[in-house]
C-alpha cells in the first residue's frame, strides 16, 4: 500500500499555497495540512511530522520572498522541487455589492502590493493587511458587511460561496509565484537540473567577483543573484543564487568546491528539476510583445 504523503502549506482553504500543493502533487493521494505560519511548517518538516511542504520563494511582481529564504538558510529543510502558480488576484465580496460601496479591502500584504494600481484607480477603497488571502475571504463571508471585500483566488471565492466582483485586479497580468517543495533533507530527484545556494563572501576586495567568475569559467548559467542583510549582524549580507546544473556533474561539484574557498559560509538550499512556466503565461507574454 502506497504511503499517503503529508504536505504542509500556509493559510486556509483557497490560498495560493494550497493551489501550489494541488498543482505540484497533481494526481497523487496526499494529505494537505494547513498551517498559520512558515516557522511551524519548517519545524514539522524538520521533525518528520510532514513529508513535504510548499513555500513561496519568488513573485514576478514583488521579487523574492525574503522571509522564506531566511528560514531556508537557518534550517535543515531542502528544496526538492519547484512549481509556478499563476496569481490572479480577484476582488471578492458579498452578492450584489457595487464597487462604489466598498471601503476596505482585506488581504495578505503581498497581494495588496501586487494590486497597487487598482487601489490608485479606486482611492475610496482602503487596503487592509490581514493574515492571508483565504482568511480574508472567509472574514468577508462571516461579517456580511457590503463595505468590505477581499483579494483572493478563484478557489477561495468558490470555497466560501462568494462572487468575484472584479477579476484579475493585479498590476502584472503575468503575475506568478514560484514555490519550493521542501523535504527534511536532500532526496534523489530524477532529472534534477537546477540548484539553489546561499553564500557569504570573504571580507576582501573582489570576493563576489571571484565567486561569479567560477561559474563563468565553467560555462555554468547563473539564473538569479540576490543579496539579503544577515539578521543580527550590522551591514553584513548573504547572497542567494540559482544556477543550472546537477550535483552529479563533476563540473558542478568542482564549481561548488571552489566557491566554498571564497566564502565565509556556503550552503546548498536545494537540488531539483526546473519547473515549466505555465503555458498561459507564455501565450500572454507573446501577445503583449506583438
mmCIF file of C-alpha atoms in Angstrom:
data_model
loop_
_atom_site.group_PDB
_atom_site.id
_atom_site.type_symbol
_atom_site.label_atom_id
_atom_site.label_comp_id
_atom_site.label_asym_id
_atom_site.label_seq_id
_atom_site.Cartn_x
_atom_site.Cartn_y
_atom_site.Cartn_z
ATOM 1 C CA UNK A 1 0.000 0.000 0.000
ATOM 2 C CA UNK A 2 1.461 3.360 -1.034
ATOM 3 C CA UNK A 3 2.076 5.862 1.749
ATOM 4 C CA UNK A 4 -0.085 8.991 1.717
ATOM 5 C CA UNK A 5 2.299 11.949 1.968
ATOM 6 C CA UNK A 6 1.534 14.716 4.452
ATOM 7 C CA UNK A 7 2.141 18.084 2.793
ATOM 8 C CA UNK A 8 2.085 21.403 4.637
ATOM 9 C CA UNK A 9 1.130 24.826 3.327
ATOM 10 C CA UNK A 10 0.490 28.247 4.831
ATOM 11 C CA UNK A 11 -3.079 29.539 5.083
ATOM 12 C CA UNK A 12 -6.659 28.352 4.917
ATOM 13 C CA UNK A 13 -8.566 26.562 2.156
ATOM 14 C CA UNK A 14 -8.308 28.608 -1.008
ATOM 15 C CA UNK A 15 -4.869 30.174 -0.600
ATOM 16 C CA UNK A 16 -2.441 30.167 -3.492
ATOM 17 C CA UNK A 17 -0.203 27.948 -1.372
ATOM 18 C CA UNK A 18 -2.942 25.313 -1.341
ATOM 19 C CA UNK A 19 -3.232 25.676 -5.114
ATOM 20 C CA UNK A 20 0.555 25.122 -5.305
ATOM 21 C CA UNK A 21 0.144 21.863 -3.359
ATOM 22 C CA UNK A 22 -2.565 20.583 -5.694
ATOM 23 C CA UNK A 23 -0.501 21.526 -8.769
ATOM 24 C CA UNK A 24 2.766 20.003 -7.587
ATOM 25 C CA UNK A 25 1.178 16.756 -6.376
ATOM 26 C CA UNK A 26 -1.440 16.545 -9.130
ATOM 27 C CA UNK A 27 -2.882 13.046 -9.391
ATOM 28 C CA UNK A 28 -1.264 11.870 -6.150
ATOM 29 C CA UNK A 29 -3.099 10.829 -2.999
ATOM 30 C CA UNK A 30 -1.831 13.259 -0.343
ATOM 31 C CA UNK A 31 -2.975 14.757 2.939
ATOM 32 C CA UNK A 32 -2.755 18.551 2.706
ATOM 33 C CA UNK A 33 -2.149 20.197 6.094
ATOM 34 C CA UNK A 34 -2.975 23.861 6.726
ATOM 35 C CA UNK A 35 -0.654 25.983 8.919
ATOM 36 C CA UNK A 36 -0.857 29.573 10.152
ATOM 37 C CA UNK A 37 2.839 30.419 9.750
ATOM 38 C CA UNK A 38 6.054 29.360 7.998
ATOM 39 C CA UNK A 39 8.195 28.603 11.108
ATOM 40 C CA UNK A 40 5.672 25.985 12.239
ATOM 41 C CA UNK A 41 5.764 24.375 8.791
ATOM 42 C CA UNK A 42 9.582 24.314 8.769
ATOM 43 C CA UNK A 43 9.636 22.794 12.265
ATOM 44 C CA UNK A 44 7.277 19.970 11.328
ATOM 45 C CA UNK A 45 9.210 19.173 8.137
ATOM 46 C CA UNK A 46 12.449 19.014 10.153
ATOM 47 C CA UNK A 47 10.821 16.746 12.742
ATOM 48 C CA UNK A 48 9.344 14.401 10.137
ATOM 49 C CA UNK A 49 5.752 15.261 11.030
ATOM 50 C CA UNK A 50 5.342 16.483 7.450
ATOM 51 C CA UNK A 51 6.849 14.703 4.464
ATOM 52 C CA UNK A 52 6.892 17.868 2.356
ATOM 53 C CA UNK A 53 5.790 21.491 2.347
ATOM 54 C CA UNK A 54 5.167 24.097 -0.352
ATOM 55 C CA UNK A 55 6.711 27.503 0.386
ATOM 56 C CA UNK A 56 6.527 30.662 -1.789
ATOM 57 C CA UNK A 57 10.003 31.935 -2.683
ATOM 58 C CA UNK A 58 9.637 34.427 -5.526
ATOM 59 C CA UNK A 59 6.988 36.548 -7.250
ATOM 60 C CA UNK A 60 7.251 38.119 -10.687
ATOM 61 C CA UNK A 61 5.913 41.438 -9.362
ATOM 62 C CA UNK A 62 7.437 41.857 -5.894
ATOM 63 C CA UNK A 63 10.611 39.745 -6.228
ATOM 64 C CA UNK A 64 11.999 37.131 -3.855
ATOM 65 C CA UNK A 65 10.144 36.414 -0.618
ATOM 66 C CA UNK A 66 12.864 37.073 1.909
ATOM 67 C CA UNK A 67 11.214 35.562 4.979
ATOM 68 C CA UNK A 68 11.129 32.183 3.228
ATOM 69 C CA UNK A 69 14.786 32.357 2.178
ATOM 70 C CA UNK A 70 15.835 33.361 5.698
ATOM 71 C CA UNK A 71 14.069 30.282 7.063
ATOM 72 C CA UNK A 72 15.695 28.044 4.462
ATOM 73 C CA UNK A 73 19.125 29.466 5.314
ATOM 74 C CA UNK A 74 18.736 28.767 9.022
ATOM 75 C CA UNK A 75 17.007 25.375 8.864
ATOM 76 C CA UNK A 76 17.797 21.861 7.670
ATOM 77 C CA UNK A 77 14.962 21.635 5.115
ATOM 78 C CA UNK A 78 15.970 21.156 1.485
ATOM 79 C CA UNK A 79 14.261 22.120 -1.771
ATOM 80 C CA UNK A 80 13.500 19.029 -3.869
ATOM 81 C CA UNK A 81 11.114 20.615 -6.372
ATOM 82 C CA UNK A 82 9.537 23.818 -7.647
ATOM 83 C CA UNK A 83 6.254 24.866 -9.222
ATOM 84 C CA UNK A 84 4.982 28.099 -10.783
ATOM 85 C CA UNK A 85 1.474 29.241 -9.821
ATOM 86 C CA UNK A 86 -0.457 31.928 -11.646
ATOM 87 C CA UNK A 87 -1.509 34.582 -9.118
ATOM 88 C CA UNK A 88 -4.755 36.109 -10.339
ATOM 89 C CA UNK A 89 -5.982 38.395 -7.564
ATOM 90 C CA UNK A 90 -9.762 38.720 -7.728
ATOM 91 C CA UNK A 91 -11.847 41.249 -5.827
ATOM 92 C CA UNK A 92 -14.287 39.120 -3.836
ATOM 93 C CA UNK A 93 -17.307 40.424 -1.906
ATOM 94 C CA UNK A 94 -20.919 39.852 -0.972
ATOM 95 C CA UNK A 95 -23.571 39.144 -3.633
ATOM 96 C CA UNK A 96 -24.912 42.320 -5.219
ATOM 97 C CA UNK A 97 -22.100 44.528 -3.893
ATOM 98 C CA UNK A 98 -21.187 47.509 -6.083
ATOM 99 C CA UNK A 99 -17.584 48.679 -6.299
ATOM 100 C CA UNK A 100 -18.663 52.180 -5.232
ATOM 101 C CA UNK A 101 -19.840 50.891 -1.834
ATOM 102 C CA UNK A 102 -16.613 49.131 -0.882
ATOM 103 C CA UNK A 103 -14.486 50.977 1.664
ATOM 104 C CA UNK A 104 -11.996 48.350 2.896
ATOM 105 C CA UNK A 105 -10.243 45.531 1.022
ATOM 106 C CA UNK A 106 -8.521 42.834 3.079
ATOM 107 C CA UNK A 107 -5.698 40.531 2.037
ATOM 108 C CA UNK A 108 -2.152 39.423 2.776
ATOM 109 C CA UNK A 109 0.388 42.277 2.375
ATOM 110 C CA UNK A 110 1.950 40.688 -0.731
ATOM 111 C CA UNK A 111 -1.268 40.727 -2.825
ATOM 112 C CA UNK A 112 -2.036 44.247 -1.637
ATOM 113 C CA UNK A 113 1.350 45.364 -3.009
ATOM 114 C CA UNK A 114 0.686 43.496 -6.238
ATOM 115 C CA UNK A 115 -2.560 45.452 -6.736
ATOM 116 C CA UNK A 116 -1.264 48.980 -6.067
ATOM 117 C CA UNK A 117 -2.545 50.238 -9.422
ATOM 118 C CA UNK A 118 -6.064 49.028 -8.659
ATOM 119 C CA UNK A 119 -6.120 50.930 -5.372
ATOM 120 C CA UNK A 120 -4.745 54.048 -7.072
ATOM 121 C CA UNK A 121 -7.651 53.858 -9.545
ATOM 122 C CA UNK A 122 -10.169 53.272 -6.722
ATOM 123 C CA UNK A 123 -8.989 55.680 -3.991
ATOM 124 C CA UNK A 124 -12.113 55.214 -1.855
ATOM 125 C CA UNK A 125 -11.013 51.628 -1.143
ATOM 126 C CA UNK A 126 -8.517 51.263 1.707
ATOM 127 C CA UNK A 127 -6.174 48.237 1.563
ATOM 128 C CA UNK A 128 -6.018 46.434 4.921
ATOM 129 C CA UNK A 129 -3.346 43.834 5.652
ATOM 130 C CA UNK A 130 -4.678 40.553 7.021
ATOM 131 C CA UNK A 131 -3.438 37.023 7.765
ATOM 132 C CA UNK A 132 -3.749 35.557 4.251
ATOM 133 C CA UNK A 133 -5.927 35.740 1.141
ATOM 134 C CA UNK A 134 -8.310 32.913 2.010
ATOM 135 C CA UNK A 135 -8.742 34.048 5.617
ATOM 136 C CA UNK A 136 -9.649 37.495 4.274
ATOM 137 C CA UNK A 137 -12.345 35.992 2.046
ATOM 138 C CA UNK A 138 -13.654 33.940 4.970
ATOM 139 C CA UNK A 139 -13.855 37.092 7.087
ATOM 140 C CA UNK A 140 -15.875 38.935 4.431
ATOM 141 C CA UNK A 141 -18.295 35.997 4.264
ATOM 142 C CA UNK A 142 -18.609 35.922 8.056
ATOM 143 C CA UNK A 143 -19.063 39.658 8.634
ATOM 144 C CA UNK A 144 -21.650 40.144 5.891
ATOM 145 C CA UNK A 145 -20.679 43.814 5.532
ATOM 146 C CA UNK A 146 -21.021 45.086 1.918
ATOM 147 C CA UNK A 147 -18.450 47.827 2.587
ATOM 148 C CA UNK A 148 -15.754 45.133 2.981
ATOM 149 C CA UNK A 149 -14.189 42.982 0.286
ATOM 150 C CA UNK A 150 -11.087 40.823 -0.114
ATOM 151 C CA UNK A 151 -8.398 39.968 -2.625
ATOM 152 C CA UNK A 152 -8.064 36.264 -3.201
ATOM 153 C CA UNK A 153 -8.141 33.304 -5.550
ATOM 154 C CA UNK A 154 -10.990 31.783 -7.515
ATOM 155 C CA UNK A 155 -10.633 28.777 -5.219
ATOM 156 C CA UNK A 156 -11.277 30.887 -2.100
ATOM 157 C CA UNK A 157 -14.317 32.542 -3.709
ATOM 158 C CA UNK A 158 -15.673 29.122 -4.632
ATOM 159 C CA UNK A 159 -14.941 27.587 -1.227
ATOM 160 C CA UNK A 160 -16.648 30.372 0.755
ATOM 161 C CA UNK A 161 -19.516 30.814 -1.702
ATOM 162 C CA UNK A 162 -18.855 34.457 -2.625
ATOM 163 C CA UNK A 163 -18.928 36.094 -6.066
ATOM 164 C CA UNK A 164 -15.942 37.623 -7.817
ATOM 165 C CA UNK A 165 -16.803 41.316 -8.170
ATOM 166 C CA UNK A 166 -13.856 42.131 -10.440
ATOM 167 C CA UNK A 167 -11.421 39.686 -11.985
ATOM 168 C CA UNK A 168 -7.618 39.917 -12.103
ATOM 169 C CA UNK A 169 -7.027 43.277 -10.447
ATOM 170 C CA UNK A 170 -3.251 42.724 -10.043
ATOM 171 C CA UNK A 171 -0.919 45.193 -11.766
ATOM 172 C CA UNK A 172 1.026 42.491 -13.625
ATOM 173 C CA UNK A 173 -1.244 40.248 -15.679
ATOM 174 C CA UNK A 174 1.586 37.703 -15.827
ATOM 175 C CA UNK A 175 1.743 37.692 -12.026
ATOM 176 C CA UNK A 176 3.215 34.338 -10.981
ATOM 177 C CA UNK A 177 4.714 32.948 -7.785
ATOM 178 C CA UNK A 178 7.403 30.298 -7.651
ATOM 179 C CA UNK A 179 7.085 27.774 -4.822
ATOM 180 C CA UNK A 180 9.671 25.381 -3.437
ATOM 181 C CA UNK A 181 8.668 21.905 -2.420
ATOM 182 C CA UNK A 182 10.868 21.211 0.604
ATOM 183 C CA UNK A 183 11.687 17.999 2.448
ATOM 184 C CA UNK A 184 13.598 17.185 5.625
ATOM 185 C CA UNK A 185 16.843 16.737 3.685
ATOM 186 C CA UNK A 186 18.302 16.039 0.235
ATOM 187 C CA UNK A 187 16.485 13.469 -1.895
ATOM 188 C CA UNK A 188 17.224 11.765 -5.193
ATOM 189 C CA UNK A 189 15.298 13.744 -7.807
ATOM 190 C CA UNK A 190 15.035 12.333 -11.310
ATOM 191 C CA UNK A 191 16.476 14.645 -13.983
ATOM 192 C CA UNK A 192 17.378 17.330 -11.429
ATOM 193 C CA UNK A 193 18.931 20.220 -13.349
ATOM 194 C CA UNK A 194 18.741 23.289 -11.091
ATOM 195 C CA UNK A 195 20.471 24.257 -7.835
ATOM 196 C CA UNK A 196 19.761 26.940 -5.234
ATOM 197 C CA UNK A 197 22.532 28.074 -2.919
ATOM 198 C CA UNK A 198 23.336 30.631 -0.209
ATOM 199 C CA UNK A 199 26.774 32.075 0.475
ATOM 200 C CA UNK A 200 28.562 34.818 2.437
ATOM 201 C CA UNK A 201 31.732 36.028 0.740
ATOM 202 C CA UNK A 202 35.054 36.747 2.438
ATOM 203 C CA UNK A 203 35.525 40.358 3.557
ATOM 204 C CA UNK A 204 38.047 41.320 0.891
ATOM 205 C CA UNK A 205 38.039 43.262 -2.388
ATOM 206 C CA UNK A 206 36.758 41.293 -5.374
ATOM 207 C CA UNK A 207 35.349 38.385 -3.339
ATOM 208 C CA UNK A 208 31.932 38.443 -5.021
ATOM 209 C CA UNK A 209 33.527 38.809 -8.445
ATOM 210 C CA UNK A 210 35.660 35.731 -7.814
ATOM 211 C CA UNK A 211 32.570 33.689 -6.934
ATOM 212 C CA UNK A 212 30.744 34.781 -10.094
ATOM 213 C CA UNK A 213 33.868 34.097 -12.159
ATOM 214 C CA UNK A 214 33.853 30.466 -11.003
ATOM 215 C CA UNK A 215 30.529 29.893 -12.766
ATOM 216 C CA UNK A 216 31.512 31.882 -15.873
ATOM 217 C CA UNK A 217 34.780 29.987 -16.345
ATOM 218 C CA UNK A 218 32.960 26.647 -16.237
ATOM 219 C CA UNK A 219 30.147 27.737 -18.552
ATOM 220 C CA UNK A 220 27.518 27.388 -15.824
ATOM 221 C CA UNK A 221 24.447 29.557 -16.361
ATOM 222 C CA UNK A 222 23.527 31.711 -13.359
ATOM 223 C CA UNK A 223 19.768 32.262 -13.242
ATOM 224 C CA UNK A 224 19.494 34.628 -10.274
ATOM 225 C CA UNK A 225 21.653 36.500 -7.757
ATOM 226 C CA UNK A 226 20.098 38.318 -4.788
ATOM 227 C CA UNK A 227 21.610 39.945 -1.691
ATOM 228 C CA UNK A 228 19.995 39.931 1.734
ATOM 229 C CA UNK A 229 21.004 41.517 5.078
ATOM 230 C CA UNK A 230 22.011 38.953 7.686
ATOM 231 C CA UNK A 231 19.883 39.194 10.787
ATOM 232 C CA UNK A 232 21.870 40.011 13.921
ATOM 233 C CA UNK A 233 24.849 41.449 12.029
ATOM 234 C CA UNK A 234 25.466 45.094 11.193
ATOM 235 C CA UNK A 235 25.692 45.743 7.439
ATOM 236 C CA UNK A 236 26.623 42.179 6.555
ATOM 237 C CA UNK A 237 24.976 40.419 3.643
ATOM 238 C CA UNK A 238 24.429 36.952 2.272
ATOM 239 C CA UNK A 239 23.726 36.097 -1.344
ATOM 240 C CA UNK A 240 21.149 33.750 -2.808
ATOM 241 C CA UNK A 241 21.863 32.211 -6.185
ATOM 242 C CA UNK A 242 20.111 29.851 -8.614
ATOM 243 C CA UNK A 243 22.049 28.180 -11.404
ATOM 244 C CA UNK A 244 21.735 25.415 -13.982
ATOM 245 C CA UNK A 245 23.393 22.144 -13.132
ATOM 246 C CA UNK A 246 23.281 18.770 -11.450
ATOM 247 C CA UNK A 247 25.153 17.774 -8.312
ATOM 248 C CA UNK A 248 26.132 14.573 -10.120
ATOM 249 C CA UNK A 249 28.129 16.542 -12.716
ATOM 250 C CA UNK A 250 31.885 16.859 -11.994
ATOM 251 C CA UNK A 251 31.986 20.481 -13.225
ATOM 252 C CA UNK A 252 29.199 21.407 -10.793
ATOM 253 C CA UNK A 253 30.949 19.681 -7.905
ATOM 254 C CA UNK A 254 34.200 21.456 -8.765
ATOM 255 C CA UNK A 255 32.449 24.832 -9.020
ATOM 256 C CA UNK A 256 30.803 24.444 -5.614
ATOM 257 C CA UNK A 257 34.102 23.373 -4.044
ATOM 258 C CA UNK A 258 35.894 26.404 -5.488
ATOM 259 C CA UNK A 259 33.106 28.787 -4.447
ATOM 260 C CA UNK A 260 33.461 27.481 -0.906
ATOM 261 C CA UNK A 261 37.091 28.662 -0.902
ATOM 262 C CA UNK A 262 35.945 32.269 -1.450
ATOM 263 C CA UNK A 263 33.221 32.215 1.219
ATOM 264 C CA UNK A 264 32.872 32.521 4.965
ATOM 265 C CA UNK A 265 29.656 30.500 4.747
ATOM 266 C CA UNK A 266 28.050 28.452 1.992
ATOM 267 C CA UNK A 267 25.032 26.176 1.867
ATOM 268 C CA UNK A 268 23.205 24.343 -0.913
ATOM 269 C CA UNK A 269 19.499 25.029 -0.334
ATOM 270 C CA UNK A 270 18.136 22.642 -2.918
ATOM 271 C CA UNK A 271 18.670 20.482 -5.995
ATOM 272 C CA UNK A 272 15.609 19.873 -8.132
ATOM 273 C CA UNK A 273 14.106 19.709 -11.586
ATOM 274 C CA UNK A 274 13.346 23.048 -13.200
ATOM 275 C CA UNK A 275 9.587 23.652 -13.405
ATOM 276 C CA UNK A 276 7.971 24.646 -16.671
ATOM 277 C CA UNK A 277 6.406 28.093 -16.915
ATOM 278 C CA UNK A 278 2.596 27.841 -17.262
ATOM 279 C CA UNK A 279 1.504 27.863 -20.909
ATOM 280 C CA UNK A 280 -0.936 30.705 -20.244
ATOM 281 C CA UNK A 281 1.940 32.947 -19.125
ATOM 282 C CA UNK A 282 3.899 32.162 -22.286
ATOM 283 C CA UNK A 283 0.859 32.840 -24.503
ATOM 284 C CA UNK A 284 0.096 36.215 -22.896
ATOM 285 C CA UNK A 285 3.737 37.254 -22.863
ATOM 286 C CA UNK A 286 3.897 36.613 -26.609
ATOM 287 C CA UNK A 287 0.709 38.639 -27.180
ATOM 288 C CA UNK A 288 1.993 41.595 -25.149
ATOM 289 C CA UNK A 289 5.225 41.788 -27.157
ATOM 290 C CA UNK A 290 3.488 41.758 -30.545
#
